[in-house]
Short mmCIF file of C-alpha atoms and ligand atoms in Angstrom, two decimals:
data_model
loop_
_atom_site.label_atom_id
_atom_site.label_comp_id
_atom_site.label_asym_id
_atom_site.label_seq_id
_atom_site.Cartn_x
_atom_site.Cartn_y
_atom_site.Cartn_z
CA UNK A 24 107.38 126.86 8.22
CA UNK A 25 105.41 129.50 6.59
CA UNK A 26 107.02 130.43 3.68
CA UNK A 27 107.18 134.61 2.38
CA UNK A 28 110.20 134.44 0.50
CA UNK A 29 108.87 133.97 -3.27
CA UNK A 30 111.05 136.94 -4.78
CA UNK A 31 113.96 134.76 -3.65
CA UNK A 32 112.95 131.82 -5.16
CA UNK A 33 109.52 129.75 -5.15
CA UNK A 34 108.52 126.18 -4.57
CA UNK A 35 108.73 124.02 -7.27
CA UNK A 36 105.22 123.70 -8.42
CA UNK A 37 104.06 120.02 -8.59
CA UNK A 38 102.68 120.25 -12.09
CA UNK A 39 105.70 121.32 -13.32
CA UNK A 40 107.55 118.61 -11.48
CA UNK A 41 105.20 116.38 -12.88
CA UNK A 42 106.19 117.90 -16.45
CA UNK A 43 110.36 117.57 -15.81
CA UNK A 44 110.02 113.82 -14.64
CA UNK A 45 110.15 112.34 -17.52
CA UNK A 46 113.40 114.17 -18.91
CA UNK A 47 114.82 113.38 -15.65
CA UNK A 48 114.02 109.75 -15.56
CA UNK A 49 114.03 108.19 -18.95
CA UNK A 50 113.99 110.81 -21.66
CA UNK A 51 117.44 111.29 -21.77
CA UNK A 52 118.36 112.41 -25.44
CA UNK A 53 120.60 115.23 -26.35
CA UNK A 54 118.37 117.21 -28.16
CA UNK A 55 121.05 117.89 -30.85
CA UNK A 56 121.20 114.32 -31.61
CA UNK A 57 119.34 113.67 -34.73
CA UNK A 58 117.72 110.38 -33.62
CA UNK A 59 114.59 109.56 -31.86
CA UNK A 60 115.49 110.46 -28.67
CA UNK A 61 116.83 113.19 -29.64
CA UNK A 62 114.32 114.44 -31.61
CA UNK A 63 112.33 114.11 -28.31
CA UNK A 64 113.99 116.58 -26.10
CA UNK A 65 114.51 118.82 -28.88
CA UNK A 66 110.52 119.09 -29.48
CA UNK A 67 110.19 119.28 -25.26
CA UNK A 68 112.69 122.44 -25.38
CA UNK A 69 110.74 123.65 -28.18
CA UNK A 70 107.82 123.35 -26.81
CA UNK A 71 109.23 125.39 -23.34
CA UNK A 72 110.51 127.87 -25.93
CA UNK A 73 106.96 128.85 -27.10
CA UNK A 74 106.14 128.54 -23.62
CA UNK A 75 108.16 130.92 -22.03
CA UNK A 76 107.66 133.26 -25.44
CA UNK A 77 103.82 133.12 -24.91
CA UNK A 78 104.27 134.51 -20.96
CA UNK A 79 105.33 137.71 -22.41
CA UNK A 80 104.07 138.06 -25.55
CA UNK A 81 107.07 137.41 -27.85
CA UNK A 82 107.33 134.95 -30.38
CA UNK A 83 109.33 131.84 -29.86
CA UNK A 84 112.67 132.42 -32.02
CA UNK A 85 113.44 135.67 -29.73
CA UNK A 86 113.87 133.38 -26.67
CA UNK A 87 117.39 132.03 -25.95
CA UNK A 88 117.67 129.91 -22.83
CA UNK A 89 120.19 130.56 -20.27
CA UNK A 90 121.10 129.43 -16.71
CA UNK A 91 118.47 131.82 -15.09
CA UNK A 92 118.05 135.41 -14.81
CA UNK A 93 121.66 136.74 -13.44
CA UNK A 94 123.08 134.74 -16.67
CA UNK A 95 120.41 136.79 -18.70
CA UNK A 96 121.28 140.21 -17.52
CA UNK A 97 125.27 139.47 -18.03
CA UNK A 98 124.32 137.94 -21.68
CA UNK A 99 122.40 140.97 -22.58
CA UNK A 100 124.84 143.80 -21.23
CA UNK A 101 128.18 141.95 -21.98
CA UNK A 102 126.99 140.58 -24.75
CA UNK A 103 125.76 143.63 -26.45
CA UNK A 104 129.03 145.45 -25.36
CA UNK A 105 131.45 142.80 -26.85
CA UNK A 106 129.66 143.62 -30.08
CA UNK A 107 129.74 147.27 -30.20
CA UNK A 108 132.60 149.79 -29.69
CA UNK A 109 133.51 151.08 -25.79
CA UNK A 110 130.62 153.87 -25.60
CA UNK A 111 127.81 154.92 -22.92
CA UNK A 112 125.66 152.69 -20.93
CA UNK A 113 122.85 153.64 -18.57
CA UNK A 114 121.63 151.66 -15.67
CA UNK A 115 118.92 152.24 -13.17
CA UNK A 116 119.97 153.17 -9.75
CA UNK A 117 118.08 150.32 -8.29
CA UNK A 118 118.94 147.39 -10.40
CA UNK A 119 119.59 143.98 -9.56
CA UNK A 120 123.70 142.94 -8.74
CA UNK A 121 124.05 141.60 -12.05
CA UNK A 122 123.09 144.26 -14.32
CA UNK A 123 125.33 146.35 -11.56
CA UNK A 124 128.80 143.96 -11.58
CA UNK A 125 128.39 143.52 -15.43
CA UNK A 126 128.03 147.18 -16.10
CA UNK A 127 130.85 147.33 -13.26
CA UNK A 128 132.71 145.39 -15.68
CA UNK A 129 132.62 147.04 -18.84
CA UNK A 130 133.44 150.65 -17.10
CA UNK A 131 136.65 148.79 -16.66
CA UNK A 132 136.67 148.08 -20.49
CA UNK A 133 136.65 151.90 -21.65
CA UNK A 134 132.58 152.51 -20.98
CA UNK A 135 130.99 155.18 -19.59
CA UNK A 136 128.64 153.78 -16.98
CA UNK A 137 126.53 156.06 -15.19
CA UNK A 138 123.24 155.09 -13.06
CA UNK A 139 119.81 156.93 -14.19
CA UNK A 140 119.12 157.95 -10.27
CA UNK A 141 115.29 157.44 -8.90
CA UNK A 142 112.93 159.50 -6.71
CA UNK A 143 111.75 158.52 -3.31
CA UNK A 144 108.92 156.08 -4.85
CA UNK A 145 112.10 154.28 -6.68
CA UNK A 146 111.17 155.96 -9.94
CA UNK A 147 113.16 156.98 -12.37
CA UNK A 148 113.70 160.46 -12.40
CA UNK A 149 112.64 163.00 -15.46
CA UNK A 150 115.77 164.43 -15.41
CA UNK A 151 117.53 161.21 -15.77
CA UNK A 152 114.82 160.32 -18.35
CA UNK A 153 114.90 164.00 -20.02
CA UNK A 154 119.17 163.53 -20.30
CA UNK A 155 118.64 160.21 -22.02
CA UNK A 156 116.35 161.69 -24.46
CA UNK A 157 118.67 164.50 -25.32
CA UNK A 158 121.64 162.26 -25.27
CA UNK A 159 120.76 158.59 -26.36
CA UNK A 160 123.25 156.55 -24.81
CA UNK A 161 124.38 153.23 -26.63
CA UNK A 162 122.48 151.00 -23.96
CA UNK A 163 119.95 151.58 -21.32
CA UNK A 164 119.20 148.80 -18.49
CA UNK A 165 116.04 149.67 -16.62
CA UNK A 166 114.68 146.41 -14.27
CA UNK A 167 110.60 146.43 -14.89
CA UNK A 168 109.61 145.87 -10.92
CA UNK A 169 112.54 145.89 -8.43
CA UNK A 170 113.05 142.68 -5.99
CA UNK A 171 112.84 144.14 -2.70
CA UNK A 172 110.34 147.22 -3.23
CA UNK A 173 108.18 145.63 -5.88
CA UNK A 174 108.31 149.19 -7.31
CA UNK A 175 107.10 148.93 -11.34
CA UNK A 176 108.97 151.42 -13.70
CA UNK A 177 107.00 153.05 -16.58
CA UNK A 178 109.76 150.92 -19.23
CA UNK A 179 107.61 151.22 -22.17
CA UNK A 180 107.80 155.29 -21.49
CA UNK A 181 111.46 154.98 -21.42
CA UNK A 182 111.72 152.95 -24.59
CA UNK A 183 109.94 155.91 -26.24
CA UNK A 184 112.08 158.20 -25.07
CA UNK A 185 115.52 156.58 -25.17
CA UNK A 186 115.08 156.43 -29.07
CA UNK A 187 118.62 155.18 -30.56
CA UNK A 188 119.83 153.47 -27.65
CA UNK A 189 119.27 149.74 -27.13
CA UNK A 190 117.08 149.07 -24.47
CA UNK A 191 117.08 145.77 -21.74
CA UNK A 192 114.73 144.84 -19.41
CA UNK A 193 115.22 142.98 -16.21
CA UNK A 194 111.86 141.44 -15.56
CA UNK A 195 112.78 138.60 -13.28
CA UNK A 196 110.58 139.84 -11.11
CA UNK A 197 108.12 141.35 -13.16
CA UNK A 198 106.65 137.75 -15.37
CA UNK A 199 104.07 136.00 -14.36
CA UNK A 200 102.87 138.46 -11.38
CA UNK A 201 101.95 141.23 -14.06
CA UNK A 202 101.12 141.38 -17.83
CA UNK A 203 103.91 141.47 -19.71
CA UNK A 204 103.98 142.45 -23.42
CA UNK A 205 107.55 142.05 -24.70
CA UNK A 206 106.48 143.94 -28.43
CA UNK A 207 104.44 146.64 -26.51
CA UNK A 208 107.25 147.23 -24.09
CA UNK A 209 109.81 148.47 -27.05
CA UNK A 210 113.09 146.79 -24.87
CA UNK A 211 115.06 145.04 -27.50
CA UNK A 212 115.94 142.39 -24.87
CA UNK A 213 114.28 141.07 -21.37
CA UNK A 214 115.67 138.71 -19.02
CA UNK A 215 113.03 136.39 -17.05
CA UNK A 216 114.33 133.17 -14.72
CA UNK A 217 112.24 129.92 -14.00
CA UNK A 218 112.48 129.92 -10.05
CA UNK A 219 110.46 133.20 -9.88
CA UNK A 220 107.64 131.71 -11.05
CA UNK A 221 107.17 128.41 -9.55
CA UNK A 222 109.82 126.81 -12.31
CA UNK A 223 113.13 124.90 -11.07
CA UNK A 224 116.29 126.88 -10.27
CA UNK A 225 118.92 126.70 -13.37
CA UNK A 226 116.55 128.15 -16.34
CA UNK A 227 115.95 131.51 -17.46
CA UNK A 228 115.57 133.23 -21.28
CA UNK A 229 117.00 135.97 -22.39
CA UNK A 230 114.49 137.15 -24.62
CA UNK A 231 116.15 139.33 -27.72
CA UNK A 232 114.87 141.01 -30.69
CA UNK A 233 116.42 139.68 -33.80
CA UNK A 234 118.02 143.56 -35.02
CA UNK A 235 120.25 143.14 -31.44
CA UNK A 236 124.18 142.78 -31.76
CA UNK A 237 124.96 140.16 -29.17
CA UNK A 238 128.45 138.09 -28.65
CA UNK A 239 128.16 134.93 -26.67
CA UNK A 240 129.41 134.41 -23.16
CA UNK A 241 129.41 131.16 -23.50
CA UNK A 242 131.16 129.42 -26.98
CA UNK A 243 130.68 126.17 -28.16
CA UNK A 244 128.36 123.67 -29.98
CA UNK A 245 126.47 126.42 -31.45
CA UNK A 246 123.17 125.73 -29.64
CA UNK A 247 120.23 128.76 -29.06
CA UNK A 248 120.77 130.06 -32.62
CA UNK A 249 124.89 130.28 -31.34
CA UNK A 250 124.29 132.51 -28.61
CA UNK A 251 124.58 130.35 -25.63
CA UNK A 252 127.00 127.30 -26.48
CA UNK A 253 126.77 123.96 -24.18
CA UNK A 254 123.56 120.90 -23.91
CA UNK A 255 120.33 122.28 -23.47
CA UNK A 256 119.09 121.32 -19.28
CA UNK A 257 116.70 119.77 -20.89
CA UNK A 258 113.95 119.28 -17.55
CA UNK A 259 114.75 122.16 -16.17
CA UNK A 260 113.66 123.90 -19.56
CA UNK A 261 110.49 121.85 -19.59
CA UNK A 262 109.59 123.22 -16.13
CA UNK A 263 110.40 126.25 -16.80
CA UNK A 264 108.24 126.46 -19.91
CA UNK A 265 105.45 124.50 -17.90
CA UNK A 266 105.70 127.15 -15.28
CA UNK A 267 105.32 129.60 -18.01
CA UNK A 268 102.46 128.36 -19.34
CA UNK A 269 100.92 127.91 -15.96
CA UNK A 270 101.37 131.55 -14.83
CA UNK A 271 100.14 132.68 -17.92
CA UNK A 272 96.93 131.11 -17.63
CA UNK A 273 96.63 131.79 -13.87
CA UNK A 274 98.20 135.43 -14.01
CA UNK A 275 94.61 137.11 -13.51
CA UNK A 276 93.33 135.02 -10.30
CA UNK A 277 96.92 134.72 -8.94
CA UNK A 278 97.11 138.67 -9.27
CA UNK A 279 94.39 139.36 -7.73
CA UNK A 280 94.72 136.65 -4.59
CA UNK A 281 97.96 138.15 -3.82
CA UNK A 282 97.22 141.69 -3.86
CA UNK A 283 94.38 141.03 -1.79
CA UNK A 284 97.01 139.35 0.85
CA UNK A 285 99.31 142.20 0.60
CA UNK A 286 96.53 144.90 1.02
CA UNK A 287 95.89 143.26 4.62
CA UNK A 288 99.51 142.23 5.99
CA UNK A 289 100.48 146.27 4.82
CA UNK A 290 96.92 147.43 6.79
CA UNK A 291 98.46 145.53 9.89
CA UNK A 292 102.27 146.41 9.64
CA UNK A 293 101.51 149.91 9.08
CA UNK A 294 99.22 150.00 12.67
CA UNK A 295 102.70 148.75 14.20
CA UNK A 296 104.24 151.42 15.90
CA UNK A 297 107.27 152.41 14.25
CA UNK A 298 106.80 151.07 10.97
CA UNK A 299 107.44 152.79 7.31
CA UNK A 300 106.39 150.82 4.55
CA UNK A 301 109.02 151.42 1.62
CA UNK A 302 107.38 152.63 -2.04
CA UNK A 303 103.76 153.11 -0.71
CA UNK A 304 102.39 155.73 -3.04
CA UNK A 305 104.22 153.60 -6.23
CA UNK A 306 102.62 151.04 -8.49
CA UNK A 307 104.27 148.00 -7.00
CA UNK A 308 103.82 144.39 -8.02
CA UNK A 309 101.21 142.56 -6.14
CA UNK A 310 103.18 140.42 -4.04
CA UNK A 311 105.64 142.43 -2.45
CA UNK A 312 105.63 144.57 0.49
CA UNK A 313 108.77 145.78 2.34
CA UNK A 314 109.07 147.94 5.22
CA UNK A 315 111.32 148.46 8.63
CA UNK A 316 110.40 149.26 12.26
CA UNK A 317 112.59 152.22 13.70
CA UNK A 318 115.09 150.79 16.20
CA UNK A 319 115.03 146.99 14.70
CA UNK A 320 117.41 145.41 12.67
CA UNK A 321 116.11 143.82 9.42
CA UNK A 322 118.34 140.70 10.21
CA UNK A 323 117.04 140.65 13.85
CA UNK A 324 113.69 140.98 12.63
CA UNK A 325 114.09 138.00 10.23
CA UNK A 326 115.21 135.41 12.86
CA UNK A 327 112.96 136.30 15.07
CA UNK A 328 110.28 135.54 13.16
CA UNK A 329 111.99 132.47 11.66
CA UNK A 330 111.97 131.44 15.70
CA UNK A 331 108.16 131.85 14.92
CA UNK A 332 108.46 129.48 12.08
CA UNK A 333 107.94 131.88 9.58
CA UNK A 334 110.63 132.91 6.22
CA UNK A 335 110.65 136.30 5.14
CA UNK A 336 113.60 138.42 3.91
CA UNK A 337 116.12 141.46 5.17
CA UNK A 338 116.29 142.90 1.49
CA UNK A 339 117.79 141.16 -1.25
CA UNK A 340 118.39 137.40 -0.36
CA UNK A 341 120.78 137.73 -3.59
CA UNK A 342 122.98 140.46 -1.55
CA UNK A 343 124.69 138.06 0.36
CA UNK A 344 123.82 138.24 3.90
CA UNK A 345 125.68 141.68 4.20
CA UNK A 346 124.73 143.43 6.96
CA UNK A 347 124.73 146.39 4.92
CA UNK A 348 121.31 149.05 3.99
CA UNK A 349 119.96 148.13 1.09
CA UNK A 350 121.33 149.89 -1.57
CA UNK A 351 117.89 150.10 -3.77
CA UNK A 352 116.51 151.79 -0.45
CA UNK A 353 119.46 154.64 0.15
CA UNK A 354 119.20 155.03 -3.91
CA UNK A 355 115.43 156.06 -3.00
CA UNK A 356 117.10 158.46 -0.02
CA UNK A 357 115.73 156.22 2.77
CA UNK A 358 117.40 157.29 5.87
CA UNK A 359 120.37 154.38 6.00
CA UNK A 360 119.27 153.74 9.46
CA UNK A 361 116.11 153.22 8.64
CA UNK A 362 117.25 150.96 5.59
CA UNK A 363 119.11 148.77 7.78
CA UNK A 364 116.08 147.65 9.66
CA UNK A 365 114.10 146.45 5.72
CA UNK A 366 112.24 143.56 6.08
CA UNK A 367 110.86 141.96 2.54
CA UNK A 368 107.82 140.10 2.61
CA UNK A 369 107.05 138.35 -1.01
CA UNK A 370 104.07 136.62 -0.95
CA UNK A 371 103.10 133.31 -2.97
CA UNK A 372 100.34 131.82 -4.66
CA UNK A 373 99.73 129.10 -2.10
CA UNK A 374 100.09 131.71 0.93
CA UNK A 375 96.49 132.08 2.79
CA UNK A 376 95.44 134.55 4.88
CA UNK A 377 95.43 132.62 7.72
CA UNK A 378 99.26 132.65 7.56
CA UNK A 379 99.41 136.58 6.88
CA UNK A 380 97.51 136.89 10.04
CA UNK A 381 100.15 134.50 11.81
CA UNK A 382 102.62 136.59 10.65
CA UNK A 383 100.91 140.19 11.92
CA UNK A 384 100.34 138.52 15.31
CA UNK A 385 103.99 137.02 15.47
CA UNK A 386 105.28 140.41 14.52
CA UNK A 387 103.05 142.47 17.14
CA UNK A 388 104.12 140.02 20.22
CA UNK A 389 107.51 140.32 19.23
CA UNK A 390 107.44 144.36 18.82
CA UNK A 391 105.23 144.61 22.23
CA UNK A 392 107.80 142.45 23.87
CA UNK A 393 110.82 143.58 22.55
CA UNK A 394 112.40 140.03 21.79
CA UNK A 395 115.77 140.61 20.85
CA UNK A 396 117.73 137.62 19.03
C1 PLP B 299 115.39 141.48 -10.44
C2 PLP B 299 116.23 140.26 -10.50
N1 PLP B 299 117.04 140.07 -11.54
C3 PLP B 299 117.81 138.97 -11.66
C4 PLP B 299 117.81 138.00 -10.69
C5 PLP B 299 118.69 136.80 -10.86
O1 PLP B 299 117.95 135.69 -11.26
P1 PLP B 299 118.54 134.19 -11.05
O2 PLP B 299 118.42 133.88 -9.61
O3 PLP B 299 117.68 133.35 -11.91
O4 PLP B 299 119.96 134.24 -11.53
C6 PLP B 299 117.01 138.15 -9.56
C7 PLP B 299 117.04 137.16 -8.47
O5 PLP B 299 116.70 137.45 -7.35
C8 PLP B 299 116.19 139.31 -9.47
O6 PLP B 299 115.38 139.50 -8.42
#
């Protein structure tokens, strides 16, 4: 199977595997125990910590681990909420479902949620930027590059201009495929996940400036500084800190491998007749690439080519298998025809471009021959 589903999640790298084995086989201390094995995992999460703080450029005591990237997002928006009084929150009109639920959420609680709508690039709009300047709202939640489009929003210009709010960033998507400077970017928090970047499922850091207001979702033995109760998963922590480390010191050659893949499979999609590739004249991350073919059905279009033994994606794989348009696509004012038929294509380090040409020829036979599942 030829696998072009990385913004869903990637395969487990084998260095990092190599890293977790040991806390899966026979380092087994709870690294709040104050003996030696103890002491061991607490120096291996430590040593993730600076890790994971060293991929995008903060210092270690601003990351707090969590469950991955969705537990992130609901940490930073809930948790900033539960420490400041019902007022107005801001969210990007293209975020990820849960920045959207959690802000869902709190309108229920007495807050006045509103989205910041985008352009047809998936940009925020001035006006939407220009309303936030006059009107600082208590919290802003703009995603740095979206999961299906790859778009990249200009967050460090909305930082400067949403001056009294507090400002997250959903970068799942955005770490270890571009630089990332969490300092530079003035957000006050960021959210990243391990299985993005070649880490195991089950880790992700919230990454929070120390001046933020944040309540714990989860209460208990007063672990990551008391924000984030319960035992450290200890391997999972290593790999994702190992993963960390590895796309940090491959970000440059990875970068440029994948936008060279992407440049050719969008060259050959957009010769197919019919096809629109979503966000073309945006700066988009370099692995992504999503488009539809007039009269095809995104799903259709996925199982045909997993008949061809090859994985891509109808939008979000986090949406659920809905067979509804992408809601990042009709929030750009894609025709919701048109967004029905999105096919996302995230590429991988390990992808070659023998397997982006398998993939142009499998979708031009089944386009000329108008397979139908
Ligand atoms: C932009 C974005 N944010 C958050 C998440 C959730 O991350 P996790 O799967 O680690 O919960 C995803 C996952 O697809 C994502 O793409």
């Amino acid at each position: 199977m030829i696998y072009f589903d990385h913004n869903a999640t990637t395969p487990l790298d084998g260095r990092v595997l190599e890293a977790m084995l040991p806390y899966l086989k026979s380092c087994h201390g709870n690294p709040s125990s104050l003996h030696r094995p103890g002491r061991i995992a607490r120096d291996a999460v430590e040593t993730a910590r600076a890790q994971v703080a060293a991929l995008v450029g903060a210092t270690a005591s601003q990351v707090v681990f969590t469950s991955g990237g969705s537990e992130a997002n609901n940490l930073a928006l809930k948790g900033l909420a539960w420490s400041l009084k019902p007022g107005h929150i801001r969210i990007g009109a293209t975020e990820h479902p849960s920045v959207v639920e959690s802000a869902r959420l709190l309108a229920g609680h007495g807050w006045d949620c509103r989205t910041l709508t985008v352009d047809a690039r998936g940009l925020i709009e001035d006006a939407a930027l220009d309303a936030i300047a006059k009107n600082p709202p208590d919290i802003v939640s703009v995603m740095l590059a979206n999961n299906e489009t790859g778009v990249i929003q200009d967050v460090a210009r909305i930082a400067a201009l949403a001056t009294g709010a507090w400002l997250h960033c959903d970068a799942v998507q955005a770490a270890g495929k571009i630089p990332l400077n969490f300092a530079r970017t003035g957000v006050h928090l960021m959210s990243l996940s391990g299985h993005k970047i070649g880490g195991p499922k089950g880790a992700g850091a919230l990454i929070a400036d120390a001046s933020v207001p944040l309540t714990p979702l989860i209460h208990g033995g007063g672990q990551e500084k008391g924000l984030r109760g319960g035992t450290e998963n200890v391997a999972a922590i290593v790999g994702f800190g190992k993963a960390a480390e590895l796309a940090a010191s491959e970000l440059q050659q990875r970068s440029r491998w994948l936008r060279r893949l992407r440049d050719r499979l969008e060259q050959g999609i957009e010769k197919l007749p019919g096809a629109t590739v979503f966000a073309r004249t945006a700066e988009r991350l370099p692995n992504t690439l999503q488009f539809a073919v007039a009269g095809y059905d995104g799903e259709t279009l996925v199982m045909l080519l997993d008949r061809h033994g090859i994985a891509v994606s109808s939008g979000s794989a986090c949406a659920g298998g809905a067979r509804e348009p992408s809601p990042v696509l009709l929030a750009m004012g894609v025709d919701p025809a048109l967004a029905t038929g999105a096919v996302r294509i995230s590429l991988g380090k390990d992808n070659t471009e023998a397997e982006v040409e398998r993939l142009l020829t499998a979708l031009g036979r089944i386009l000329e021959t108008g397979q139908t599942y």
